């Protein structure tokens, strides 16, 4: 009974928590977008021209209405990638849950974990979601290190197969070329 309850709680946490964070971020971004449009609307004939719109009001709304714990989730990312930290959270939790629930000996776990690692490395290389180029390179390095560790752990040291070893080495070289080619 305890294992079933733990499984249900884990699945709910893996699905519900990132979804709730995504919803809160989306809602806050929608509110900010609405306020930015309202405050930056063009001056019409009926408006008082002597009182132009103060753009610092947008910053005031951002700082006053957004809780700090919510801004932490998107402050390092470009504005159009405000949701990226949720994707990272989903990646981390999914890989952890796969290994925890199915075990590392399961080949499906190994393949999915490697696939997720490669996918996120490619997505980061393609979209460059971080504001700072230093942080982007640091994230690429971290994702590369994760992938290499997963690949090393995936090699069955008891039954080393030459074909799999060569494939993993080539995959590592391709990933390194992608990371450092940017």
Backbone as numpy.savetxt, mean C-alpha at the origin, in Angstrom:
# Nx Ny Nz CAx CAy CAz Cx Cy Cz
-13.10 -25.57 18.62 -13.93 -24.38 18.62 -13.06 -23.12 18.62
-11.98 -23.15 19.40 -11.09 -22.00 19.49 -10.46 -21.69 18.12
-10.08 -22.73 17.38 -9.46 -22.52 16.07 -10.44 -21.90 15.08
-11.69 -22.33 15.13 -12.70 -21.77 14.23 -12.93 -20.30 14.56
-13.04 -19.99 15.85 -13.23 -18.62 16.29 -12.03 -17.75 15.90
-10.83 -18.29 16.05 -9.62 -17.56 15.66 -9.59 -17.32 14.15
-10.01 -18.32 13.38 -10.06 -18.19 11.93 -11.05 -17.09 11.52
-12.25 -17.11 12.10 -13.27 -16.11 11.77 -12.79 -14.70 12.17
-12.20 -14.57 13.34 -11.70 -13.28 13.79 -10.58 -12.77 12.87
-9.73 -13.67 12.45 -8.64 -13.29 11.56 -9.17 -12.82 10.21
-10.10 -13.58 9.66 -10.67 -13.20 8.36 -11.41 -11.87 8.46
-12.17 -11.67 9.53 -12.87 -10.40 9.71 -11.87 -9.26 9.84
-10.81 -9.48 10.57 -9.80 -8.44 10.75 -9.11 -8.13 9.42
-8.80 -9.16 8.67 -8.11 -8.98 7.40 -8.99 -8.25 6.39
-10.28 -8.48 6.42 -11.18 -7.85 5.46 -11.76 -6.55 6.01
-12.27 -6.58 7.23 -13.01 -5.44 7.78 -12.10 -4.26 8.13
-10.97 -4.50 8.74 -10.11 -3.40 9.17 -9.59 -2.57 7.99
-8.99 -3.17 6.97 -8.56 -2.35 5.82 -9.73 -1.67 5.13
-10.88 -2.34 5.03 -12.04 -1.73 4.40 -12.51 -0.51 5.18
-12.54 -0.61 6.51 -12.94 0.54 7.35 -11.96 1.70 7.18
-10.67 1.41 7.18 -9.68 2.45 6.97 -9.83 3.09 5.59
-10.04 2.27 4.58 -10.24 2.78 3.23 -11.47 3.69 3.19
-12.55 3.26 3.81 -13.78 4.06 3.82 -13.56 5.40 4.52
-12.89 5.38 5.67 -12.63 6.62 6.39 -11.75 7.58 5.58
-10.71 7.03 4.94 -9.86 7.87 4.09 -10.63 8.41 2.90
-11.43 7.58 2.27 -12.21 8.01 1.12 -13.19 9.11 1.51
-13.85 8.92 2.63 -14.81 9.92 3.12 -14.11 11.25 3.39
-12.96 11.19 4.05 -12.22 12.41 4.36 -11.74 13.08 3.09
-11.27 12.30 2.12 -10.83 12.87 0.84 -11.98 13.51 0.09
-13.17 12.90 0.17 -14.34 13.47 -0.48 -14.71 14.81 0.17
-14.66 14.87 1.49 -14.96 16.12 2.19 -13.96 17.20 1.82
-12.68 16.85 1.81 -11.65 17.83 1.46 -11.81 18.30 0.02
-12.13 17.39 -0.88 -12.33 17.74 -2.28 -13.51 18.70 -2.41
-14.57 18.44 -1.68 -15.75 19.31 -1.72 -15.40 20.70 -1.21
-14.66 20.78 -0.09 -14.29 22.08 0.48 -13.33 22.83 -0.44
-12.42 22.11 -1.09 -11.50 22.76 -2.02 -12.25 23.35 -3.20
-13.24 22.61 -3.73 -14.04 23.12 -4.84 -14.87 24.32 -4.41
-15.42 24.27 -3.21 -16.24 25.37 -2.71 -15.40 26.62 -2.50
-14.23 26.46 -1.91 -13.39 27.61 -1.60 -12.67 28.18 -2.81
-12.45 27.38 -3.83 -11.71 27.87 -4.99 -12.61 28.14 -6.19
-13.90 28.26 -5.93 -14.83 28.54 -7.04 -14.55 29.92 -7.61
-14.84 30.13 -8.91 -14.57 31.43 -9.51 -15.52 32.49 -8.96
-15.06 33.73 -9.00 -15.85 34.85 -8.51 -16.93 35.17 -9.53
-18.18 35.27 -9.09 -19.28 35.62 -9.99 -19.66 37.08 -9.75
-20.61 37.59 -10.51 -21.00 39.00 -10.43 -21.51 39.39 -9.04
-22.21 38.50 -8.39 -22.80 38.83 -7.10 -21.81 38.79 -5.95
-20.63 38.23 -6.16 -19.65 38.10 -5.08 -18.94 39.42 -4.82
-18.47 39.57 -3.63 -17.72 40.75 -3.24 -16.29 40.60 -3.71
-15.88 41.38 -4.68 -14.55 41.26 -5.26 -13.49 41.75 -4.28
-13.86 42.62 -3.36 -12.87 43.12 -2.41 -12.47 42.07 -1.39
-13.24 40.98 -1.32 -12.95 39.90 -0.38 -12.61 38.63 -1.14
-11.42 38.52 -1.72 -11.10 37.31 -2.49 -11.01 36.09 -1.59
-11.10 34.92 -2.22 -11.06 33.65 -1.50 -9.67 33.47 -0.89
-9.63 33.08 0.36 -8.37 32.84 1.07 -8.02 31.36 0.94
-6.95 31.05 0.21 -6.58 29.65 -0.01 -6.05 28.98 1.25
-5.66 29.75 2.23 -5.19 29.14 3.48 -6.34 28.46 4.22
-7.57 28.78 3.85 -8.73 28.13 4.47 -8.74 26.64 4.17
-8.25 26.27 2.99 -8.18 24.84 2.64 -7.23 24.13 3.59
-6.09 24.74 3.87 -5.14 24.15 4.81 -5.74 24.05 6.20
-6.50 25.08 6.60 -7.14 25.05 7.92 -8.11 23.89 8.01
-8.90 23.67 6.96 -9.85 22.55 6.96 -9.10 21.23 7.05
-8.02 21.11 6.28 -7.24 19.88 6.29 -6.68 19.59 7.67
-6.10 20.61 8.31 -5.46 20.39 9.60 -6.46 20.24 10.73
-7.59 20.95 10.66 -8.54 20.92 11.77 -9.43 19.68 11.74
-9.86 19.28 10.57 -10.88 18.24 10.51 -10.33 16.83 10.33
-9.08 16.69 9.94 -8.52 15.37 9.71 -7.77 14.92 10.95
-8.19 13.82 11.55 -7.45 13.32 12.73 -6.03 12.90 12.34
-5.12 13.06 13.27 -3.71 12.75 13.00 -3.55 11.29 12.60
-4.26 10.38 13.27 -4.10 8.96 12.95 -4.54 8.64 11.53
-5.39 9.49 10.94 -5.83 9.26 9.58 -4.86 9.88 8.57
-4.29 11.02 8.90 -3.33 11.65 7.99 -2.04 10.85 7.89
-1.71 10.11 8.94 -0.50 9.28 8.91 -0.59 8.25 7.79
-1.79 7.81 7.48 -1.96 6.78 6.45 -1.67 7.28 5.04
-1.77 8.59 4.81 -1.59 9.06 3.44 -0.60 10.20 3.29
0.08 10.61 4.35 0.95 11.77 4.26 2.21 11.54 3.43
2.68 10.32 3.28 3.89 10.05 2.51 3.63 9.78 1.04
2.36 9.76 0.64 2.02 9.40 -0.72 1.53 10.61 -1.50
1.71 10.56 -2.81 1.19 11.62 -3.67 -0.33 11.66 -3.52
-0.91 12.82 -3.79 -2.35 13.02 -3.57 -3.22 11.99 -4.29
-2.86 11.63 -5.50 -3.71 10.68 -6.21 -3.54 9.24 -5.73
-2.55 9.00 -4.87 -2.34 7.67 -4.29 -2.63 7.66 -2.79
-3.63 8.40 -2.37 -3.99 8.51 -0.95 -4.34 7.17 -0.34
-4.73 6.19 -1.12 -5.18 4.88 -0.66 -4.06 3.85 -0.57
-2.85 4.20 -0.97 -1.78 3.21 -1.14 -1.41 2.51 0.16
-1.46 3.20 1.29 -1.10 2.57 2.56 -2.08 1.44 2.88
-3.33 1.58 2.46 -4.31 0.50 2.66 -3.91 -0.71 1.83
-3.46 -0.49 0.61 -2.98 -1.60 -0.22 -1.79 -2.29 0.43
-0.88 -1.49 0.99 0.27 -2.05 1.69 -0.17 -2.87 2.90
-1.14 -2.36 3.62 -1.67 -3.09 4.77 -2.27 -4.42 4.34
-3.03 -4.40 3.26 -3.64 -5.63 2.73 -2.55 -6.62 2.32
-1.48 -6.12 1.68 -0.38 -6.99 1.27 0.27 -7.66 2.48
0.58 -6.86 3.48 1.26 -7.40 4.66 0.39 -8.42 5.39
-0.86 -8.06 5.59 -1.76 -8.95 6.33 -2.02 -10.22 5.53
-2.21 -10.09 4.22 -2.48 -11.26 3.39 -1.31 -12.23 3.41
-0.11 -11.72 3.25 1.05 -12.61 3.27 1.21 -13.28 4.63
0.99 -12.52 5.69 1.11 -13.08 7.03 0.04 -14.14 7.29
-1.18 -13.84 6.89 -2.28 -14.79 7.12 -2.08 -16.06 6.30
-1.62 -15.91 5.06 -1.36 -17.09 4.23 -0.36 -18.03 4.91
0.72 -17.44 5.39 1.75 -18.26 6.02 1.26 -18.84 7.34
0.49 -18.05 8.10 0.00 -18.50 9.40 -1.05 -19.60 9.26
-2.01 -19.40 8.38 -3.12 -20.35 8.28 -2.78 -21.58 7.46
-2.10 -21.39 6.33 -1.84 -22.53 5.45 -0.48 -23.18 5.71
0.42 -22.43 6.32 1.75 -22.98 6.57 2.67 -22.78 5.39
3.95 -22.65 5.66 4.92 -22.40 4.60 5.16 -23.64 3.75
4.85 -24.80 4.24 5.08 -26.02 3.48 4.10 -26.15 2.31
2.98 -25.47 2.37 1.97 -25.51 1.31 2.50 -24.74 0.09
2.52 -25.38 -1.07 3.04 -24.76 -2.29 2.19 -23.59 -2.75
0.88 -23.64 -2.47 0.00 -22.51 -2.82 0.42 -21.26 -2.04
0.74 -21.44 -0.77 1.21 -20.32 0.05 2.48 -19.72 -0.53
3.41 -20.57 -0.90 4.68 -20.10 -1.46 4.43 -19.33 -2.75
3.65 -19.89 -3.65 3.38 -19.23 -4.93 2.63 -17.92 -4.76
1.61 -17.90 -3.90 0.85 -16.66 -3.68 1.71 -15.59 -3.01
2.53 -15.98 -2.06 3.39 -15.02 -1.37 4.41 -14.43 -2.33
5.01 -15.26 -3.16 5.96 -14.77 -4.16 5.22 -13.87 -5.16
4.06 -14.29 -5.60 3.28 -13.51 -6.56 2.90 -12.14 -6.02
2.47 -12.10 -4.77 2.10 -10.83 -4.14 3.32 -9.93 -4.02
4.45 -10.50 -3.64 5.69 -9.71 -3.52 6.09 -9.11 -4.86
6.07 -9.92 -5.90 6.42 -9.43 -7.24 5.42 -8.38 -7.70
4.14 -8.62 -7.49 3.11 -7.68 -7.90 3.32 -6.30 -7.26
3.56 -6.26 -5.96 3.73 -4.98 -5.30 5.03 -4.30 -5.69
6.04 -5.07 -5.95 7.29 -4.48 -6.42 7.08 -3.83 -7.79
6.38 -4.50 -8.66 6.10 -3.96 -9.99 5.19 -2.74 -9.90
4.16 -2.80 -9.04 3.26 -1.65 -8.88 4.02 -0.42 -8.37
4.91 -0.62 -7.41 5.70 0.51 -6.91 6.63 1.04 -7.98
7.23 0.17 -8.77 8.13 0.61 -9.84 7.35 1.33 -10.94
6.14 0.90 -11.19 5.33 1.49 -12.26 4.73 2.84 -11.89
4.14 2.94 -10.69 3.38 4.13 -10.33 4.14 5.13 -9.45
5.22 4.73 -8.80 6.00 5.61 -7.94 5.09 6.45 -7.03
4.37 5.81 -6.10 3.35 6.52 -5.33 3.87 7.44 -4.22
5.12 7.31 -3.83 5.64 8.10 -2.72 5.97 9.53 -3.17
5.80 10.49 -2.26 6.12 11.89 -2.56 7.63 12.07 -2.71
8.38 11.52 -1.78 9.83 11.70 -1.75 10.50 10.59 -2.57
11.45 11.00 -3.40 12.15 9.99 -4.19 13.02 9.09 -3.29
13.53 9.66 -2.20 14.31 8.85 -1.25 13.43 7.78 -0.62
12.23 8.17 -0.17 11.32 7.20 0.42 10.87 6.16 -0.60
10.72 6.57 -1.85 10.35 5.63 -2.91 11.44 4.58 -3.10
12.69 5.03 -3.15 13.81 4.09 -3.31 13.93 3.19 -2.08
13.69 3.76 -0.92 13.74 2.97 0.31 12.66 1.89 0.30
11.45 2.25 -0.13 10.36 1.27 -0.22 10.67 0.20 -1.26
11.24 0.60 -2.39 11.61 -0.38 -3.42 12.66 -1.35 -2.88
13.61 -0.83 -2.14 14.64 -1.68 -1.54 14.01 -2.65 -0.54
13.07 -2.15 0.29 12.41 -3.01 1.28 11.60 -4.10 0.59
10.87 -3.74 -0.45 10.08 -4.75 -1.18 10.99 -5.77 -1.88
12.13 -5.31 -2.38 13.09 -6.24 -3.00 13.65 -7.20 -1.96
13.97 -6.66 -0.79 14.49 -7.51 0.29 13.45 -8.55 0.72
12.20 -8.14 0.79 11.12 -9.07 1.15 11.03 -10.18 0.10
11.06 -9.78 -1.17 10.97 -10.78 -2.24 12.15 -11.74 -2.19
13.34 -11.25 -2.01 14.51 -12.12 -1.97 14.42 -13.07 -0.78
13.98 -12.56 0.37 13.81 -13.43 1.54 12.77 -14.51 1.30
11.67 -14.14 0.67 10.62 -15.13 0.37 11.15 -16.17 -0.61
11.91 -15.72 -1.61 12.45 -16.66 -2.58 13.47 -17.61 -1.95
14.29 -17.08 -1.07 15.27 -17.94 -0.39 14.55 -18.95 0.49
13.51 -18.49 1.19 12.75 -19.40 2.05 11.99 -20.44 1.23
11.65 -20.10 -0.02 10.88 -21.01 -0.86 11.71 -22.18 -1.37
13.01 -22.01 -1.41 13.86 -23.09 -1.91 13.87 -24.21 -0.88
13.51 -25.37 -1.34 13.53 -26.54 -0.47 14.97 -27.04 -0.41
15.60 -26.81 0.73 17.02 -27.11 0.85 17.32 -28.61 0.86
16.33 -29.41 1.18 16.54 -30.85 1.18 16.56 -31.42 -0.23
15.67 -30.89 -1.05 15.58 -31.37 -2.44 15.87 -30.21 -3.38
17.12 -29.78 -3.44 17.41 -28.64 -4.30 17.29 -29.06 -5.76
16.38 -28.39 -6.43 16.15 -28.66 -7.84 16.88 -27.59 -8.64
17.68 -28.00 -9.58 18.47 -27.05 -10.35 17.60 -26.09 -11.15
16.53 -26.56 -11.72 15.65 -25.71 -12.53 15.00 -24.61 -11.71
14.50 -24.95 -10.53 13.87 -23.97 -9.66 14.89 -22.95 -9.16
16.06 -23.40 -8.83 17.11 -22.50 -8.36 17.49 -21.50 -9.44
17.67 -21.97 -10.66 18.01 -21.07 -11.77 16.88 -20.08 -12.01
15.63 -20.56 -11.97 14.47 -19.68 -12.15 14.43 -18.59 -11.09
14.66 -18.95 -9.84 14.62 -17.97 -8.76 15.76 -16.96 -8.88
16.92 -17.42 -9.29 18.04 -16.49 -9.49 17.73 -15.52 -10.62
17.19 -16.01 -11.71 16.81 -15.13 -12.82 15.72 -14.15 -12.40
14.75 -14.62 -11.63 13.69 -13.74 -11.15 14.26 -12.64 -10.25
15.21 -13.00 -9.40 15.89 -11.99 -8.56 16.60 -10.95 -9.41
17.29 -11.41 -10.43 18.03 -10.48 -11.29 17.08 -9.55 -12.03
15.96 -10.06 -12.49 14.97 -9.24 -13.18 14.41 -8.18 -12.22
14.08 -8.59 -11.01 13.55 -7.65 -10.02 14.58 -6.58 -9.69
15.81 -6.98 -9.49 16.87 -6.01 -9.19 17.04 -5.03 -10.36
16.96 -5.54 -11.59 17.07 -4.67 -12.77 15.91 -3.68 -12.82
14.71 -4.13 -12.47 13.54 -3.24 -12.45 13.73 -2.15 -11.40
14.15 -2.55 -10.22 14.30 -1.61 -9.10 15.36 -0.56 -9.41
16.51 -1.00 -9.83 17.61 -0.07 -10.04 17.58 0.57 -11.43
16.70 0.08 -12.31 16.57 0.68 -13.63 15.73 1.93 -13.62
15.00 2.19 -12.55 14.12 3.36 -12.44 14.90 4.58 -12.10
